[in-house]
Coordinates of C-alpha atoms in Angstrom, one line a residue:
X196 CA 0.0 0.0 0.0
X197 CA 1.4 3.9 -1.3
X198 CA 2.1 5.7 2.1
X199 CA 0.2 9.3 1.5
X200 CA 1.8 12.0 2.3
X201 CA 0.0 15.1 4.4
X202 CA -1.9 17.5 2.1
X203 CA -4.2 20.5 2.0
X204 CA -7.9 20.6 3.3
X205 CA -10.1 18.7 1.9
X206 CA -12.2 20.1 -0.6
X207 CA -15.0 18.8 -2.7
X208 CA -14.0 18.6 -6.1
X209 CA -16.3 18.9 -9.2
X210 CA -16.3 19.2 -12.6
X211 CA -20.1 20.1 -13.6
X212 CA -20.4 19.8 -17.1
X213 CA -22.9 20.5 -20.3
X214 CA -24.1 17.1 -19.4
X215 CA -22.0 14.7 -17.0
X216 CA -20.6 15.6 -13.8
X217 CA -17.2 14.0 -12.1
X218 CA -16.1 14.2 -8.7
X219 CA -12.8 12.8 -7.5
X220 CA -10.6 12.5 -4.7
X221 CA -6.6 13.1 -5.0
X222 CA -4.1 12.1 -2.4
X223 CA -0.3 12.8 -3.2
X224 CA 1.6 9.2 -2.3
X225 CA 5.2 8.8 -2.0
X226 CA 6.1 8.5 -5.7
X227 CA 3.1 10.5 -7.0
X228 CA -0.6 10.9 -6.8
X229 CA -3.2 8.5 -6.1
X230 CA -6.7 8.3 -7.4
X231 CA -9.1 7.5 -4.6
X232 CA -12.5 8.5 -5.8
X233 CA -13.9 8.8 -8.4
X234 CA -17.6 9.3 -10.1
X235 CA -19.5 9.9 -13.2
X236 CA -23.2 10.9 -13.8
X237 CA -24.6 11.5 -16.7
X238 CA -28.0 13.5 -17.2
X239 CA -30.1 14.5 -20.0
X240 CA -29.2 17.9 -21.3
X241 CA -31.4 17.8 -24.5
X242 CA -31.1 21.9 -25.7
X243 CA -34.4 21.4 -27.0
X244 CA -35.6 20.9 -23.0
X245 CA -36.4 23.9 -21.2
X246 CA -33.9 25.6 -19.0
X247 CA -35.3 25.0 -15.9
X248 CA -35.8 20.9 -16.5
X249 CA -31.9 20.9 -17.8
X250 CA -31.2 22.6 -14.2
X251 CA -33.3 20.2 -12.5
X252 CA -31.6 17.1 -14.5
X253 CA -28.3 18.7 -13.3
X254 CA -29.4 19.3 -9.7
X255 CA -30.7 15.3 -9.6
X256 CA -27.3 14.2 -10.9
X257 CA -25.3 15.8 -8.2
X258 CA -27.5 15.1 -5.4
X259 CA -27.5 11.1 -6.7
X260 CA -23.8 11.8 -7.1
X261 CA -22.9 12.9 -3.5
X262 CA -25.3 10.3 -2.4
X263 CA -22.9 7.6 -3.6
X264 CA -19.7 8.8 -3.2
X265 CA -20.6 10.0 0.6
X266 CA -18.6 13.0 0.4
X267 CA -19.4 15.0 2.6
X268 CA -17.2 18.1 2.7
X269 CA -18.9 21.4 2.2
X270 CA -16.2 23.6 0.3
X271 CA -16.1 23.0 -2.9
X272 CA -13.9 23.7 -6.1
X273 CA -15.4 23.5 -9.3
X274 CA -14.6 24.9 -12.7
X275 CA -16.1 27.0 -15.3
X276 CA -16.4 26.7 -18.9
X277 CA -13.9 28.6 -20.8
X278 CA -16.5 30.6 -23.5
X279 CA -17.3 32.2 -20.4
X280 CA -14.4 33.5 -19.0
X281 CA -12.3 36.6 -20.6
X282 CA -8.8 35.2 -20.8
X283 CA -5.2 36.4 -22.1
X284 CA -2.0 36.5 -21.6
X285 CA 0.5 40.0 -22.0
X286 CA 3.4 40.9 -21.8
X287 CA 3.7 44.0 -19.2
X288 CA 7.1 46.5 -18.6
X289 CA 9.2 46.1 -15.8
X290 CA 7.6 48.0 -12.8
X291 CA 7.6 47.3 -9.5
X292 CA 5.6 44.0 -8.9
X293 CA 3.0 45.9 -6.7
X294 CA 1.8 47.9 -10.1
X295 CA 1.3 45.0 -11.6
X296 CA -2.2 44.2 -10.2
X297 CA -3.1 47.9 -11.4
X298 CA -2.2 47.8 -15.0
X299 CA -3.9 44.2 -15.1
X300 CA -7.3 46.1 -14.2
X301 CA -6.7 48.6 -16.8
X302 CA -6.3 45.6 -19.2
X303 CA -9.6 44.2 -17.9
X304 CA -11.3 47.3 -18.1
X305 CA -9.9 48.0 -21.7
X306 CA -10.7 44.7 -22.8
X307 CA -14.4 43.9 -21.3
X308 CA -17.7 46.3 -21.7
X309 CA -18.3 45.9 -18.4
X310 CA -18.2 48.2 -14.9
X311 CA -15.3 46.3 -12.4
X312 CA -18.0 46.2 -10.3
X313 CA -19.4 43.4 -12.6
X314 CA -16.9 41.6 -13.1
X315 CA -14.6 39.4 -10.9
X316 CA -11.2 39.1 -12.1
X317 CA -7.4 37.1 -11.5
X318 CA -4.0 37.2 -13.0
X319 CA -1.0 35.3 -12.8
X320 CA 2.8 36.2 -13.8
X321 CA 3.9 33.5 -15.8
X322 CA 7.4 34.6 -16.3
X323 CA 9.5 37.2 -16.1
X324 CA 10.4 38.9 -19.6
X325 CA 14.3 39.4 -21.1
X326 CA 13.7 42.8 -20.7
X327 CA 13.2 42.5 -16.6
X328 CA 9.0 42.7 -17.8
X329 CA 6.4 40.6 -17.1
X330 CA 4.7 37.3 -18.8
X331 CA 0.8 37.8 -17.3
X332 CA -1.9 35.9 -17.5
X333 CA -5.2 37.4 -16.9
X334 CA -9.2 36.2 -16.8
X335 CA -12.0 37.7 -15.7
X336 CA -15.7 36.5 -15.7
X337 CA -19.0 38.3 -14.7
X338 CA -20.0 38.0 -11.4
X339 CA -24.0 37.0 -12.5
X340 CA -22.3 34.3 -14.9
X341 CA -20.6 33.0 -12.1
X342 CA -24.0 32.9 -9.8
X343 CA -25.9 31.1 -12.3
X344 CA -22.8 28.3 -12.4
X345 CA -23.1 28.2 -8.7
X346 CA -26.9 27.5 -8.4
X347 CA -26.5 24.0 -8.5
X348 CA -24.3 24.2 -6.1
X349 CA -26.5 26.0 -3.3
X350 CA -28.8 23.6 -4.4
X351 CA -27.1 20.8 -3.1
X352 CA -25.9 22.8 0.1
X353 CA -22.5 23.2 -0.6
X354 CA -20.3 26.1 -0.5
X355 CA -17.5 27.8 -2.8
X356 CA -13.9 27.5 -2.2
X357 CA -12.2 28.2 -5.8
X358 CA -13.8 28.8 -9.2
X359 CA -11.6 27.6 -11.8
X360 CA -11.6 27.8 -15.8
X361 CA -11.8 24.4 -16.9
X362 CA -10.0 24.2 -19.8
X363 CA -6.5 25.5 -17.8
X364 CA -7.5 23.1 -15.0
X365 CA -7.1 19.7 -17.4
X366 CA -4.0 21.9 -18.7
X367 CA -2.3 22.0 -14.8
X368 CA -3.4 18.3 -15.2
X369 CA -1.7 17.4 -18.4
X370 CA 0.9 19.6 -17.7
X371 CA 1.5 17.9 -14.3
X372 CA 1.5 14.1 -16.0
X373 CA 4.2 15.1 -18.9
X374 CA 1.4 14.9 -21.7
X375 CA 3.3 18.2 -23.0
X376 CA 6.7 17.4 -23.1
X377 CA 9.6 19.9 -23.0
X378 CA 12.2 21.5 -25.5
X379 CA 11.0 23.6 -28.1
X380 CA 7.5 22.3 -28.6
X381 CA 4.6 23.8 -29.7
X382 CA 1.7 22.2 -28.6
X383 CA -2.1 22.3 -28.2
X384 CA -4.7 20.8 -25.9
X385 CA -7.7 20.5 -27.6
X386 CA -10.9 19.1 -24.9
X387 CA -14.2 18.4 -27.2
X388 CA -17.0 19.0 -24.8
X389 CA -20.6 18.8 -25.2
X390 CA -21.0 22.0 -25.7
X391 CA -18.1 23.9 -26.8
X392 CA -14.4 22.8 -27.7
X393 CA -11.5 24.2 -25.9
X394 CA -8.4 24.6 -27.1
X395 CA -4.9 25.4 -25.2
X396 CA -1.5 26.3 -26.5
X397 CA 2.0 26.0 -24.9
X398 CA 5.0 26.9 -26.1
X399 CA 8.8 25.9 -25.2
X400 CA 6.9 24.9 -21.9
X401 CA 5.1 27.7 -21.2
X402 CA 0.9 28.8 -21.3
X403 CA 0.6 31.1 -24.3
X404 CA -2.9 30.7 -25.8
X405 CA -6.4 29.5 -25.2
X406 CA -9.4 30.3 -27.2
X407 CA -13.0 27.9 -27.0
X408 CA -14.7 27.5 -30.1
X409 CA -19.0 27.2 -30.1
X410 CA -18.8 23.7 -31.6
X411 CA -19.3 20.5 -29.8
X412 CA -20.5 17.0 -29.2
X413 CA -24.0 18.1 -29.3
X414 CA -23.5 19.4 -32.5
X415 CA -23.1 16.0 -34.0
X416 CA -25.7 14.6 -32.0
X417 CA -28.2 17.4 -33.5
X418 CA -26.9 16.3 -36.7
X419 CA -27.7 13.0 -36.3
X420 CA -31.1 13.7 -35.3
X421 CA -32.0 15.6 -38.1
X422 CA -30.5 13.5 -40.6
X423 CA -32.3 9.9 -39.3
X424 CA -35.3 11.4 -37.3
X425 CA -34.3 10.4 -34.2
X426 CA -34.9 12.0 -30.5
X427 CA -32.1 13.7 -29.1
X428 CA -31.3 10.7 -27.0
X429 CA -31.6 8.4 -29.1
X430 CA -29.4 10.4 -31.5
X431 CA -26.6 11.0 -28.7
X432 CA -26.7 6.7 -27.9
X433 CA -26.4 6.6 -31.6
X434 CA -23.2 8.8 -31.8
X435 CA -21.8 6.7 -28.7
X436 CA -22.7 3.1 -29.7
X437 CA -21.8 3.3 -33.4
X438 CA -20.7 6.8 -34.5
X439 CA -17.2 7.5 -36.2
X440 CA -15.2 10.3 -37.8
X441 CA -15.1 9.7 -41.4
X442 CA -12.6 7.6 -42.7
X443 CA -12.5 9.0 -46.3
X444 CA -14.0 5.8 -48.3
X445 CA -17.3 6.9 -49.0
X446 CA -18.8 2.9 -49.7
X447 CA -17.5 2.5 -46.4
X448 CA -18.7 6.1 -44.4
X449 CA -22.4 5.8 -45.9
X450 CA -24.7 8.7 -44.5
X451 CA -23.6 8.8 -40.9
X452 CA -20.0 9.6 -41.8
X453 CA -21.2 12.1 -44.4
X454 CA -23.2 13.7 -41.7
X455 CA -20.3 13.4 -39.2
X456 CA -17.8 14.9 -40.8
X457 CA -20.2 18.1 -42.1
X458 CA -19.9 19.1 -38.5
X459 CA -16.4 17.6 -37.9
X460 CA -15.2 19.8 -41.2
X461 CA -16.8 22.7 -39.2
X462 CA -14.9 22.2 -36.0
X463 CA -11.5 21.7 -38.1
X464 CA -12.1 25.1 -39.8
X465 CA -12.4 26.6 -36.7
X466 CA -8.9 24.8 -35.0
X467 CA -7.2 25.6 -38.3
X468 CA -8.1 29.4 -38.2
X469 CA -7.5 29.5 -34.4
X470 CA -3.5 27.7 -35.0
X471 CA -3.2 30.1 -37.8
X472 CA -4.5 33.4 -35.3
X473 CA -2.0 31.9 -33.0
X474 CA 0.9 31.9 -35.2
X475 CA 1.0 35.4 -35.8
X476 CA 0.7 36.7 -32.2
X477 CA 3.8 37.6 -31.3
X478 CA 5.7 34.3 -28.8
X479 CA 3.3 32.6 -30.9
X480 CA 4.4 29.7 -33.3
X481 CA 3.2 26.9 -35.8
X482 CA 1.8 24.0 -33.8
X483 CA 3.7 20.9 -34.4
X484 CA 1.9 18.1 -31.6
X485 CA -2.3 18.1 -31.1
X486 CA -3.3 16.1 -27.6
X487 CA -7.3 15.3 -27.5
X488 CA -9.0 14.8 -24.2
X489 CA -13.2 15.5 -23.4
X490 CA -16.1 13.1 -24.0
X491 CA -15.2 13.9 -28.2
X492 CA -12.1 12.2 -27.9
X493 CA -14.0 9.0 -27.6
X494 CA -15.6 9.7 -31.0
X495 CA -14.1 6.1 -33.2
X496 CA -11.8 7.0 -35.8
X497 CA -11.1 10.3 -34.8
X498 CA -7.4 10.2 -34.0
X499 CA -6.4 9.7 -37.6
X500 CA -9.3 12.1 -38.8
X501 CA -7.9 15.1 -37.3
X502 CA -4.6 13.9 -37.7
X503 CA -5.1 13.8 -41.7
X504 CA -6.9 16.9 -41.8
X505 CA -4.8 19.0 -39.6
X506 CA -1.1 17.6 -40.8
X507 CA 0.2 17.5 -37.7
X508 CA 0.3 14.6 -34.9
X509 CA -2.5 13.6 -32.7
X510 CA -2.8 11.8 -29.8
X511 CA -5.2 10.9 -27.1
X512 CA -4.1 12.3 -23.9
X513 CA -3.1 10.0 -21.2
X514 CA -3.8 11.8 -18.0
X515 CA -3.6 8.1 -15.4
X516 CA 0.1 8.5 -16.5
X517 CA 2.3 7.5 -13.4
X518 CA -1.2 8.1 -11.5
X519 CA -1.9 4.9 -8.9
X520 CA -5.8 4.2 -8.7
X521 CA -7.5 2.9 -5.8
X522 CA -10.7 0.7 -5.7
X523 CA -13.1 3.1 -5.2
X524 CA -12.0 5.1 -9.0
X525 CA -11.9 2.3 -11.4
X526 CA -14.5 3.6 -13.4
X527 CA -12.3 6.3 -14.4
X528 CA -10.4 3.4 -16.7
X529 CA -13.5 3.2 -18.9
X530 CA -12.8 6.8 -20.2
X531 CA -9.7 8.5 -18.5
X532 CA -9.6 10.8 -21.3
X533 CA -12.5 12.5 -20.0
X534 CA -11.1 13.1 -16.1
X535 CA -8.8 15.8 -17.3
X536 CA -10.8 18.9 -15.8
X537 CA -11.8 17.2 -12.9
X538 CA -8.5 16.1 -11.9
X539 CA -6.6 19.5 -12.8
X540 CA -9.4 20.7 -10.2
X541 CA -8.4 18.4 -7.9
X542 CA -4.7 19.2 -7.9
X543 CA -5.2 22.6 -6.1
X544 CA -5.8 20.5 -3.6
X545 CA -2.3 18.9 -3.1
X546 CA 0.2 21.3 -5.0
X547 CA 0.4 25.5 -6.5
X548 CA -1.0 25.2 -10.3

């Protein structure tokens, strides 16, 4: 048995998605981390549903997840979805560190067609620039986009410790397990959610870029919907069971590939232009390595598709790397590639991220 080693407070840890939610439990072991908990529930977040029965579907999942996992710390840290936070990195001139915090709000404020009051904001200097400057990273998010993330939350009777930005928590993760690499690579973490697809970009081993894109999973599901009649259920089992990315031989793709890869085409349009937006910031560069993680990832065949279209490498992001899992987080081996966010959540818990 791993000897753990002391670590923070405990803290309830949560990724709430578009439609799943993950909780987990993280405990830093002598070599590394161990997994202890870990849970999956997945609701029905039809967008043709009202609002307020997609709330009460999400609600239900979380209470019936806390139910089984008996967690029953209060303090939670969860994560929100990148489209709604306000996020960039800047280089800033050398001042005196305590100015830093100052220009950073006149950033914000520049940037964001809100009142401060609005909005709640962060930064964090990434490195320090040849010229004695700063690198900064900065996000802000408004305060009543926040509340309504939070609702479930209070609904469950549970408090917040930390709001995160999901994609840049299953970067910390990725980061953490090597999935990046070192050297002079330049490469992106692209999550395809439900609802959106996120995509993050680091370069010779730093942050540099992140940008989500208003194209997801349930974009194919529609798709399929449309194109066979089915429900929106039926239609997302569909896309699980038997759905693939198109593997170019038409005979063998038939209708569903054809409809597949209409919105896939979409999606690679929008990573392409993104890469190329990228490239000509400056400290930006061409991407030369792609690593896939989210429920998308699991789409069959789509390793090779984006690989092909893209022209670059792609893999699947292996975030159990060096990671030791105990008996109650097994069922994180069924799809590992989709415990990125919750696990970058988790690792405020034990380390600084």
């Amino acid at each position: 048995m791993a000897a753990v080693v002391r670590r923070r407070k405990k803290r309830l840890i949560l990724d709430i998605g578009s439609s799943s939610i993950r909780l987990c439990e993280l405990a830093r072991v002598k070599n590394g981390y161990q997994l202890t908990k870990y849970y999956q529930r997945d609701f029905n977040a039809d967008p043709a549903l009202p609002e307020a029965e997609r709330k009460e579907n999400r609600t239900k999942a979380l209470l019936s997840l806390l139910k089984e996992s008996k967690v029953r710390t209060r303090k939670t840290i969860f994560g929100v979805p990148g489209q709604s936070v306000f996020t960039r990195t800047r280089p800033l001139p050398p001042v005196p560190e305590y100015k830093v915090s100052q220009i950073v709000r006149y950033e914000i404020q520049q940037q964001i067609p809100f009142s401060l009051d609005q909005i709640a904001m962060d930064y964090q200097i990434l490195d320090r620039t040849t010229a004695g400057g700063y690198e900064v990273m900065m996000a802000a998010i408004k305060v009543d986009v926040v509340d309504k993330h939070v609702d479930v939350l209070h609904a469950a009777k549970r408090a917040i410790d930390t709001v995160d930005v999901a994609p840049l928590a299953a970067y910390n993760w990725l980061k953490r397990v090597g999935v990046f690499g070192s050297g002079n690579d330049c490469v992106a973490m692209i999550d395809l959610g439900a609802t959106t697809t996120d995509i993050v970009i680091e370069r010779e081993g730093q942050f540099r870029f992140t940008r989500p894109l208003n194209i997801g999973g349930n974009d194919v599901t529609k798709a399929i919907a449309a194109a066979f009649g089915f429900n929106f259920s039926d239609a997302e089992r569909a896309k699980r069971e038997r759905g693939f990315a198109p593997t170019g031989d038409p005979a063998r793709d038939g209708k569903a590939g054809e409809v597949i890869g209409q919105v896939l085409q979409r999606l690679v349009g929008e990573i392409m232009r993104s890469f190329s937006f990228f490239r000509s910031q400056p400290g930006g560069g061409q991407v030369n390595r792609v690593v896939l993680c989210g429920g998308g990832a699991r789409l069959k065949n789509i390793v090779p598709y984006l690989q092909s279209r893209l022209g670059v490498e792609v893999r699947l992001a292996q975030p159990l790397a060096g990671v030791q899992v105990g008996a109650a987080a097994q069922s994180v081996n069924e799809a590992p590639e989709q415990a990125c966010v919750v696990l970058g959540l988790a690792l405020r818990c034990c380390e600084p991220v």
